[in-house]
PDB file of C-alpha atoms in Angstrom:
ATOM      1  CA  UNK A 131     102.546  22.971 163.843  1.00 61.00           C
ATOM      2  CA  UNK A 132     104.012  24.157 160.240  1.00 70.00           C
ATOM      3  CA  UNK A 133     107.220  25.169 160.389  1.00 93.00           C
ATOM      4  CA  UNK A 134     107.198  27.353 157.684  1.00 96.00           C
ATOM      5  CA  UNK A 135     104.762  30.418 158.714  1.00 96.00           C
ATOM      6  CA  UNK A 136     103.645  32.804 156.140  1.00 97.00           C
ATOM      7  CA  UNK A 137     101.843  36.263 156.559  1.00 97.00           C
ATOM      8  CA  UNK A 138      99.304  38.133 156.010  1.00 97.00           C
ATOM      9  CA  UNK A 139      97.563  35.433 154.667  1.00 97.00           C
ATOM     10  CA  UNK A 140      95.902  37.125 151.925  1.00 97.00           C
ATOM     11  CA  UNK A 141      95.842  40.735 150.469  1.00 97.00           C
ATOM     12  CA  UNK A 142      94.955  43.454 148.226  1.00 98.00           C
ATOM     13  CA  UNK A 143      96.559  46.216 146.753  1.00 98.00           C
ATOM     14  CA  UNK A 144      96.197  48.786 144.251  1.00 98.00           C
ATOM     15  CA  UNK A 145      97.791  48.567 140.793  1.00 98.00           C
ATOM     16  CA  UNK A 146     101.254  50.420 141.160  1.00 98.00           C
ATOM     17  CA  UNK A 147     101.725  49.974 144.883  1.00 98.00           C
ATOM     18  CA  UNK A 148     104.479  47.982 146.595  1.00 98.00           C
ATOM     19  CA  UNK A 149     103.647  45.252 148.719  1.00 98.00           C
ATOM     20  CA  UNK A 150     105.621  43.041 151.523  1.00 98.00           C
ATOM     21  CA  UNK A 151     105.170  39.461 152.305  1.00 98.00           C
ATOM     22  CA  UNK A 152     106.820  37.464 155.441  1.00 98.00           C
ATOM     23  CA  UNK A 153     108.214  34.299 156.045  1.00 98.00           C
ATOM     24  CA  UNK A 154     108.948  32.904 159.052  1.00 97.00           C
ATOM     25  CA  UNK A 155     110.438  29.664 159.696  1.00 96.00           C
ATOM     26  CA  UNK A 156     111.726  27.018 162.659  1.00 95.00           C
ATOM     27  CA  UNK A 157     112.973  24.351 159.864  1.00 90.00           C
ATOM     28  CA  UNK A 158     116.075  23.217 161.002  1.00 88.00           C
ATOM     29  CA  UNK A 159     119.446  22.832 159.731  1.00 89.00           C
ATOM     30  CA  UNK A 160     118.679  25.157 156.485  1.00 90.00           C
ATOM     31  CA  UNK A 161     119.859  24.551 153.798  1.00 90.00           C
ATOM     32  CA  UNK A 162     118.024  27.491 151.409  1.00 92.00           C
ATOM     33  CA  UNK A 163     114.676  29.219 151.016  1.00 95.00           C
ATOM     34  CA  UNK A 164     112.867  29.014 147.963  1.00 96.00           C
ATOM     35  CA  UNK A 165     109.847  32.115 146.702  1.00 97.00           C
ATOM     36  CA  UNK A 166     107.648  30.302 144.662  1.00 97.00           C
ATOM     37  CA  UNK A 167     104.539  31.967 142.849  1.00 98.00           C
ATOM     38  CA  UNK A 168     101.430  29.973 141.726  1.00 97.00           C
ATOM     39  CA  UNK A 169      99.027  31.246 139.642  1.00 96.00           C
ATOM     40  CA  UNK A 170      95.422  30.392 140.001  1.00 94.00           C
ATOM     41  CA  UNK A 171      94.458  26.921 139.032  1.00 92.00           C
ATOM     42  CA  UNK A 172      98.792  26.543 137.886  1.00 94.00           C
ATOM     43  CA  UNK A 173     101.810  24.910 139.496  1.00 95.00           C
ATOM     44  CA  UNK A 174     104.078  26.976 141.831  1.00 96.00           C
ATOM     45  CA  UNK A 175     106.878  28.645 139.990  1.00 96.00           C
ATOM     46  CA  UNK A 176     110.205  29.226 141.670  1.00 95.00           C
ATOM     47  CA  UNK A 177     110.762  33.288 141.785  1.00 96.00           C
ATOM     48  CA  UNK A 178     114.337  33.454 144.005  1.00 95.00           C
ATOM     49  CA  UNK A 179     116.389  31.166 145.908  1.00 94.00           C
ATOM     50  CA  UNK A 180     118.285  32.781 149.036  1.00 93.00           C
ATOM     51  CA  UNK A 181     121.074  30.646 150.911  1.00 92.00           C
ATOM     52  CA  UNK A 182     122.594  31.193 154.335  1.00 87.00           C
ATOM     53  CA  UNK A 183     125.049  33.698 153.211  1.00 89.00           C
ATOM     54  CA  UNK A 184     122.802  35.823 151.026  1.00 90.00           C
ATOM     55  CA  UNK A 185     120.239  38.638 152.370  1.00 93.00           C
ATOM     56  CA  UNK A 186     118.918  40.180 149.571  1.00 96.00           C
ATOM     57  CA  UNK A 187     118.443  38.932 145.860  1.00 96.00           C
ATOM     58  CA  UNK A 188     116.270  40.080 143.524  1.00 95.00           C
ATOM     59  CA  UNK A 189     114.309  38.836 140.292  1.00 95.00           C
ATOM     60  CA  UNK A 190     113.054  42.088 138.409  1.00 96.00           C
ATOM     61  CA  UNK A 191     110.289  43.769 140.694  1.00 97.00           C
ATOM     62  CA  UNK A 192     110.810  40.543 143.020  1.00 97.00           C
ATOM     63  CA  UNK A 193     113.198  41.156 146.193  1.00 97.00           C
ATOM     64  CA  UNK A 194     113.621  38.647 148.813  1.00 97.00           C
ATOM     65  CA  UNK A 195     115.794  39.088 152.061  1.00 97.00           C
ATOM     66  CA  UNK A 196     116.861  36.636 154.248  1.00 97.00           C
ATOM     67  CA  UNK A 197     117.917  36.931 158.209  1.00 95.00           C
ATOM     68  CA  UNK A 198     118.849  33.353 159.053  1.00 91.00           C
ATOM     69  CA  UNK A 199     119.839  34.844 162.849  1.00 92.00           C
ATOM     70  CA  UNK A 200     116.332  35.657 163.111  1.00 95.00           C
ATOM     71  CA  UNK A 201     114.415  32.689 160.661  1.00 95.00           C
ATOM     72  CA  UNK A 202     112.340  35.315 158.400  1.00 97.00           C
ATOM     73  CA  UNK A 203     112.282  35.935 154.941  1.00 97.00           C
ATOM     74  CA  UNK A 204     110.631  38.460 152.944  1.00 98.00           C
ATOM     75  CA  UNK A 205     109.573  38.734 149.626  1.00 98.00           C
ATOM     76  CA  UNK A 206     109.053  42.368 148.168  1.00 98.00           C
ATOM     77  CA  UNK A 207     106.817  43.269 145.574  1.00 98.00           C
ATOM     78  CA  UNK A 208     107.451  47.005 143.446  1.00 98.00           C
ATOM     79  CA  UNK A 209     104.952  48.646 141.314  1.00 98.00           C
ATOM     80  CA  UNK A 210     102.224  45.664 141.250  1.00 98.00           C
ATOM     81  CA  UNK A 211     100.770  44.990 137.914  1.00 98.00           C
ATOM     82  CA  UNK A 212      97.753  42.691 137.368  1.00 98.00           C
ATOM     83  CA  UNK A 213      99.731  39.751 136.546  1.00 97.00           C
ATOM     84  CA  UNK A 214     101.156  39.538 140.175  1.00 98.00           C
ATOM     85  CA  UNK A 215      98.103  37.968 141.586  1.00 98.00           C
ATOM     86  CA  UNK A 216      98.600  34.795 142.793  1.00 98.00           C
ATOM     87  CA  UNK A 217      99.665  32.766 145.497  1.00 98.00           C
ATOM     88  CA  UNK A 218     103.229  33.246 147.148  1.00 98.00           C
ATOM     89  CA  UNK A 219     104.468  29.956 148.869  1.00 98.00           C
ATOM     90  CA  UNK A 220     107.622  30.336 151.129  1.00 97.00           C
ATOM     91  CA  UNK A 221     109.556  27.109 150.682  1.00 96.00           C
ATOM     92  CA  UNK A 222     112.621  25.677 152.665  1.00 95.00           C
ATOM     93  CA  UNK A 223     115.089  23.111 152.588  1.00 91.00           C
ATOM     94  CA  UNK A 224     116.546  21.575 155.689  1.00 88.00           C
ATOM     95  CA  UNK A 225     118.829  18.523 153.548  1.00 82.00           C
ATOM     96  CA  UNK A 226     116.794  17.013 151.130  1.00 81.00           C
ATOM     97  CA  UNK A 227     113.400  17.726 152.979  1.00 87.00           C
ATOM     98  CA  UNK A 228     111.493  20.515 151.765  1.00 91.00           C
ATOM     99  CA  UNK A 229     108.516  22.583 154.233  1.00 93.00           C
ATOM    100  CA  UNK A 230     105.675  24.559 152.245  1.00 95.00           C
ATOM    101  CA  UNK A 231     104.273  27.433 153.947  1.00 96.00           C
ATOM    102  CA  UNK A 232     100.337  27.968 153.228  1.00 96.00           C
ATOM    103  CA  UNK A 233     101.468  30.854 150.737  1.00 97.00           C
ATOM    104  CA  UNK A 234      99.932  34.289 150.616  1.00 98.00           C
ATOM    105  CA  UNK A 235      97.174  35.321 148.715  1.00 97.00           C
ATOM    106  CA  UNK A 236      98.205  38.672 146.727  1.00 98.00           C
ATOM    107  CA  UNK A 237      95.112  40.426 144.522  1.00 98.00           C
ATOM    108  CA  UNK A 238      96.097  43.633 142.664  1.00 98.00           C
ATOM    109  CA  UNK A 239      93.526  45.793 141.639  1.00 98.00           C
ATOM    110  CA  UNK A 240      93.068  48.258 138.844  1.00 96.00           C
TER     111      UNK A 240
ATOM    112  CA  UNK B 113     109.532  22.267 126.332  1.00 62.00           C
ATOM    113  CA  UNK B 114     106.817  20.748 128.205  1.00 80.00           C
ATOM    114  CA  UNK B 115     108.490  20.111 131.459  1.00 95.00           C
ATOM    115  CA  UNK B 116     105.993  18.066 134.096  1.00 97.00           C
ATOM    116  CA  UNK B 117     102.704  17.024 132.185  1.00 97.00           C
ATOM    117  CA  UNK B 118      99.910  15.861 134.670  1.00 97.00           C
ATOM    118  CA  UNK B 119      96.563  13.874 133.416  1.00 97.00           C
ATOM    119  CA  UNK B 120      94.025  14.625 134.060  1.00 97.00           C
ATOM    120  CA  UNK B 121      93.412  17.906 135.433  1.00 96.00           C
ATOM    121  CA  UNK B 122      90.016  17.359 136.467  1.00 97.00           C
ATOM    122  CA  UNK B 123      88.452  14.420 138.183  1.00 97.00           C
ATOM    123  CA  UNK B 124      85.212  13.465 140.294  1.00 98.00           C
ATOM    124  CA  UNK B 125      85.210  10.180 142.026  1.00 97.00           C
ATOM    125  CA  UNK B 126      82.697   8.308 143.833  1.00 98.00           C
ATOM    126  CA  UNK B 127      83.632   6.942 147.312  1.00 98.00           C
ATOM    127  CA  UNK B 128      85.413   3.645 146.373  1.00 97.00           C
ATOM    128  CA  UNK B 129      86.110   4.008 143.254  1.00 98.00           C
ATOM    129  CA  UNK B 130      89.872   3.758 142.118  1.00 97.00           C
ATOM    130  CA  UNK B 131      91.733   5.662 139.804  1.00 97.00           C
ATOM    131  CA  UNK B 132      95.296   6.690 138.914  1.00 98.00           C
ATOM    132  CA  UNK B 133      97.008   9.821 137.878  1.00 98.00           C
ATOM    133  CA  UNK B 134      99.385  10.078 135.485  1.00 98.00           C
ATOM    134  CA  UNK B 135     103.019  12.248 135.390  1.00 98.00           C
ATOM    135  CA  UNK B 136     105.853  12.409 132.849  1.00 98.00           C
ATOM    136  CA  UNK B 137     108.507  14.787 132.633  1.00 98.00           C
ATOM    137  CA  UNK B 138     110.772  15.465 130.004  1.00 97.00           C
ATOM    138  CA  UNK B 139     113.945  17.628 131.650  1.00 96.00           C
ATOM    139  CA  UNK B 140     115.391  13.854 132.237  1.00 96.00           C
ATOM    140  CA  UNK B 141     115.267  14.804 136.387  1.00 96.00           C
ATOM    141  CA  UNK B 142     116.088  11.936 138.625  1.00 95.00           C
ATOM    142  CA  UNK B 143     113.805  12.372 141.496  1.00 94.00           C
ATOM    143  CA  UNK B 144     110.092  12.648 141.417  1.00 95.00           C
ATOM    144  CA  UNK B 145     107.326  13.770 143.732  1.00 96.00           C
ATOM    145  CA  UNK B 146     103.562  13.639 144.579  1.00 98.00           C
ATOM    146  CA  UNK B 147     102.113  16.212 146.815  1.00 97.00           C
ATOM    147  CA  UNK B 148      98.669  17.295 147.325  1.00 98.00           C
ATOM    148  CA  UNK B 149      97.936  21.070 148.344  1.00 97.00           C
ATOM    149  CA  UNK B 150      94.790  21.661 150.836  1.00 96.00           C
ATOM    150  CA  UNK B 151      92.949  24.898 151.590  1.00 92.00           C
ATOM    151  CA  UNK B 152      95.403  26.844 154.244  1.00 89.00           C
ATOM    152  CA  UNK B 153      97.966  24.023 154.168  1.00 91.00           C
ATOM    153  CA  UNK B 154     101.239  24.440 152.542  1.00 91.00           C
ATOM    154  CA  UNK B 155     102.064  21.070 150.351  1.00 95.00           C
ATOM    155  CA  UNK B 156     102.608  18.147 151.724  1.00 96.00           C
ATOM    156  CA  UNK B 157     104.724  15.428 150.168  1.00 96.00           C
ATOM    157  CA  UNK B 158     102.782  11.584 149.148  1.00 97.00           C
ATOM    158  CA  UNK B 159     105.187  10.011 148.129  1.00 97.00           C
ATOM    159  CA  UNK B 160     108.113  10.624 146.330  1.00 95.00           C
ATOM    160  CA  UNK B 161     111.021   8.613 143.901  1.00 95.00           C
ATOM    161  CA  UNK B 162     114.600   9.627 144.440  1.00 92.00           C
ATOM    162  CA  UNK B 163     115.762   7.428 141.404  1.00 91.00           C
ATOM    163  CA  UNK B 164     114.081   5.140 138.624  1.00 90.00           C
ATOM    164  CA  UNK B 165     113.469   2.457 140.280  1.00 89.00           C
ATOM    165  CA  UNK B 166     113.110   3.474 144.207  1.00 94.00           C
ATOM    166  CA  UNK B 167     109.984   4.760 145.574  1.00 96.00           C
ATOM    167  CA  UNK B 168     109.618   5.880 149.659  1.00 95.00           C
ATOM    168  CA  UNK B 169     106.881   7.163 151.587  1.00 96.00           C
ATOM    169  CA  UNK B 170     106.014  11.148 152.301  1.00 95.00           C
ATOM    170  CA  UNK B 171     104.242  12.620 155.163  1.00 94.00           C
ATOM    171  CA  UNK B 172     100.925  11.263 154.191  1.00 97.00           C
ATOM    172  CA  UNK B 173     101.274   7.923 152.272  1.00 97.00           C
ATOM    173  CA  UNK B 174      98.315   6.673 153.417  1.00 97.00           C
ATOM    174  CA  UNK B 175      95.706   5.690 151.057  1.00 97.00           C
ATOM    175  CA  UNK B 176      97.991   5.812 148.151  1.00 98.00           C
ATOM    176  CA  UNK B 177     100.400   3.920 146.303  1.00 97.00           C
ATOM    177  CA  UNK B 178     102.707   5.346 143.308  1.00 98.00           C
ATOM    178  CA  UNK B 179     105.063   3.570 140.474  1.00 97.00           C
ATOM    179  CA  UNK B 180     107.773   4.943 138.997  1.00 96.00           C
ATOM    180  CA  UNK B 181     107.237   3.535 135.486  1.00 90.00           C
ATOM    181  CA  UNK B 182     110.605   4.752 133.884  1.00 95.00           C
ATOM    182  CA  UNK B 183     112.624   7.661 134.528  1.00 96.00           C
ATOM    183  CA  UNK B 184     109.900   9.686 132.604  1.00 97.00           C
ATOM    184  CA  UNK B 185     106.788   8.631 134.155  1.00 97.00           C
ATOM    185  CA  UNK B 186     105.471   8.505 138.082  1.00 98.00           C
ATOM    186  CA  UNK B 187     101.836   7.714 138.847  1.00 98.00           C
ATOM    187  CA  UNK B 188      99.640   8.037 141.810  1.00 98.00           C
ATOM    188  CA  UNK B 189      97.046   5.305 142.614  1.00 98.00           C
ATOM    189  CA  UNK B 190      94.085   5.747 144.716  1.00 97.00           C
ATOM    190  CA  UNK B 191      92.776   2.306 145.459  1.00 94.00           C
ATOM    191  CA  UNK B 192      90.195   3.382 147.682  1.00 97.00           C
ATOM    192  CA  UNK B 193      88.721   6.988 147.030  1.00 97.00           C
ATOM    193  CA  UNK B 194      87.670   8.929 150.284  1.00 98.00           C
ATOM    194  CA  UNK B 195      86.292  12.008 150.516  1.00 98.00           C
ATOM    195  CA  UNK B 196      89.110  13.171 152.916  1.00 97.00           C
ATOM    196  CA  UNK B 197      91.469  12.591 149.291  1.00 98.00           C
ATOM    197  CA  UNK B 198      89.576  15.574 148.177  1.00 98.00           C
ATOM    198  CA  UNK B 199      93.005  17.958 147.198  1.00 98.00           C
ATOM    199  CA  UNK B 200      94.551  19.447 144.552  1.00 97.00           C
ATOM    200  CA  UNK B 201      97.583  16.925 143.929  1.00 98.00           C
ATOM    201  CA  UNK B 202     101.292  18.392 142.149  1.00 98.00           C
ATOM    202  CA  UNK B 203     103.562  16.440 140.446  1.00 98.00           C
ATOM    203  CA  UNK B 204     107.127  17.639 140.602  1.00 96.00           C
ATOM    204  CA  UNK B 205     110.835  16.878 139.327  1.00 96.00           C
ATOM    205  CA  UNK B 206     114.215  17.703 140.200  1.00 94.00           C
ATOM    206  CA  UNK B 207     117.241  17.095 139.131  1.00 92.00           C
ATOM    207  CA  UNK B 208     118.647  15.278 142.104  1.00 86.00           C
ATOM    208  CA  UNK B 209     117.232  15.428 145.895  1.00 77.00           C
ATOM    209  CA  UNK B 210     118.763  18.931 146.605  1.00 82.00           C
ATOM    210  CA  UNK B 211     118.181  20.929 143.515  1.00 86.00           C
ATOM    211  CA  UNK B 212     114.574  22.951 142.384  1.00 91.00           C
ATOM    212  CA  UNK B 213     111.588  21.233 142.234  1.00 93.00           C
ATOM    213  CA  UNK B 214     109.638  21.799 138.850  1.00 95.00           C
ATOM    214  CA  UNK B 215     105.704  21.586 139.006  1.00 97.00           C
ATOM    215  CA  UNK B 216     102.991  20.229 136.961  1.00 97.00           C
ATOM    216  CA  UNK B 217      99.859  22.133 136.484  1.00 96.00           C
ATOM    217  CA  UNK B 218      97.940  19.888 139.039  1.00 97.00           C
ATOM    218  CA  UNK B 219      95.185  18.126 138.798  1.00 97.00           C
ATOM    219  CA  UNK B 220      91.773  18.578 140.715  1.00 97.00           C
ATOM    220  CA  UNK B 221      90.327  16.184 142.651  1.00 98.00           C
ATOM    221  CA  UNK B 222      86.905  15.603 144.148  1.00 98.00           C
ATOM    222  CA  UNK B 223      85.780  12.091 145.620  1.00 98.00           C
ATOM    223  CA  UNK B 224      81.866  12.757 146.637  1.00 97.00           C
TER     224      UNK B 224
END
């Protein structure tokens, strides 16, 4: 079973709407969480890091919260343009190991 | 600023046939990874190289073998193509073990 656990597993949304993905994860001891967005047919790209003490950081329309009580992360999307479809991969680190969730399939639409 | 360079990007393979793919980075990062991403899998490490000159085994080794030519360059070798080695495989850096992971572009792999 994955221990990183990512949802939905795809969606669409209209140009100018916010979106939420989640993050759920059983990887154990954490060390940090990682956003990473991959465009189609590209590497992932690292959006935000969060670390045990942080709950909230944001990268321009990009915020991700952390509750390490509760293992979730999510990563919130404002105003969607065009150029936010991709694929949003939940990555964490337990020492040096990292866990890849399947990612989430985002489409905007005009 | 290139960062991780993969060759090549596309690739078709008959079953049995060998071939390698190629990595270099240029950010002068220490460790180095191969991971190959299937359809509703999250990425899964191959192998990966902590240092020039050490190489240990991922969660799916099998069927693969890798060199770490210099502190540049890391290749993947498929002696054995299989149709189950169908994936899109990543190349990745980082500075040391526990710092961000840069990817390549990938390259796309198909053994029929």
């Amino acid at each position: 079973k994955n221990q990183v656990e990512q949802s939905p597993q795809s969606l669409i949304i209209l140009e100018g709407k916010n979106c939420t993905l989640q993050c759920n994860y059983t990887v154990s001891p954490f060390s940090n969480l990682r956003w990473y967005k991959q465009d189609t047919g590209r590497g992932p790209v690292s959006l935000t890091i969060m670390t045990f003490s942080e709950n909230t950081k944001s990268n321009g329309r990009y915020t991700a919260t952390l509750d390490a009580d509760t293992k979730q992360s999510s990563l919130h999307i404002t105003a969607s343009q065009l150029s936010d479809s991709a694929s949003y991969i939940c990555v964490v680190r337990a020492d040096y190991k990292l866990s890849f969730g399947a990612g989430t399939t985002v489409t905007v639409r005009a | 600023n290139a960062g991780v360079t993969q060759t090549p990007k596309f690739q078709v393979l008959k079953t049995g046939q060998s071939m390698t793919l190629q990595c270099a980075q240029d950010m002068n990062h220490n460790s180095m990874y191969w991971y190959r991403q299937d359809p509703g899998m999250g990425l899964r490490l191959i192998y990966y190289s902590a240092s020039e000159g050490t190489t240990d085994k991922g969660e799916v080794p099998n069927g693969y073998n890798v060199s770490r030519l210099n502190k540049r360059e890391f290749s993947l070798r498929l002696e054995s193509a299989a149709p189950s080695q169908t994936s899109v495989y990543f190349c990745a850096s980082s500075e040391g073990r526990y710092t961000e992971a840069f990817f390549g572009q990938g390259t796309r792999l198909t053994v029929v």
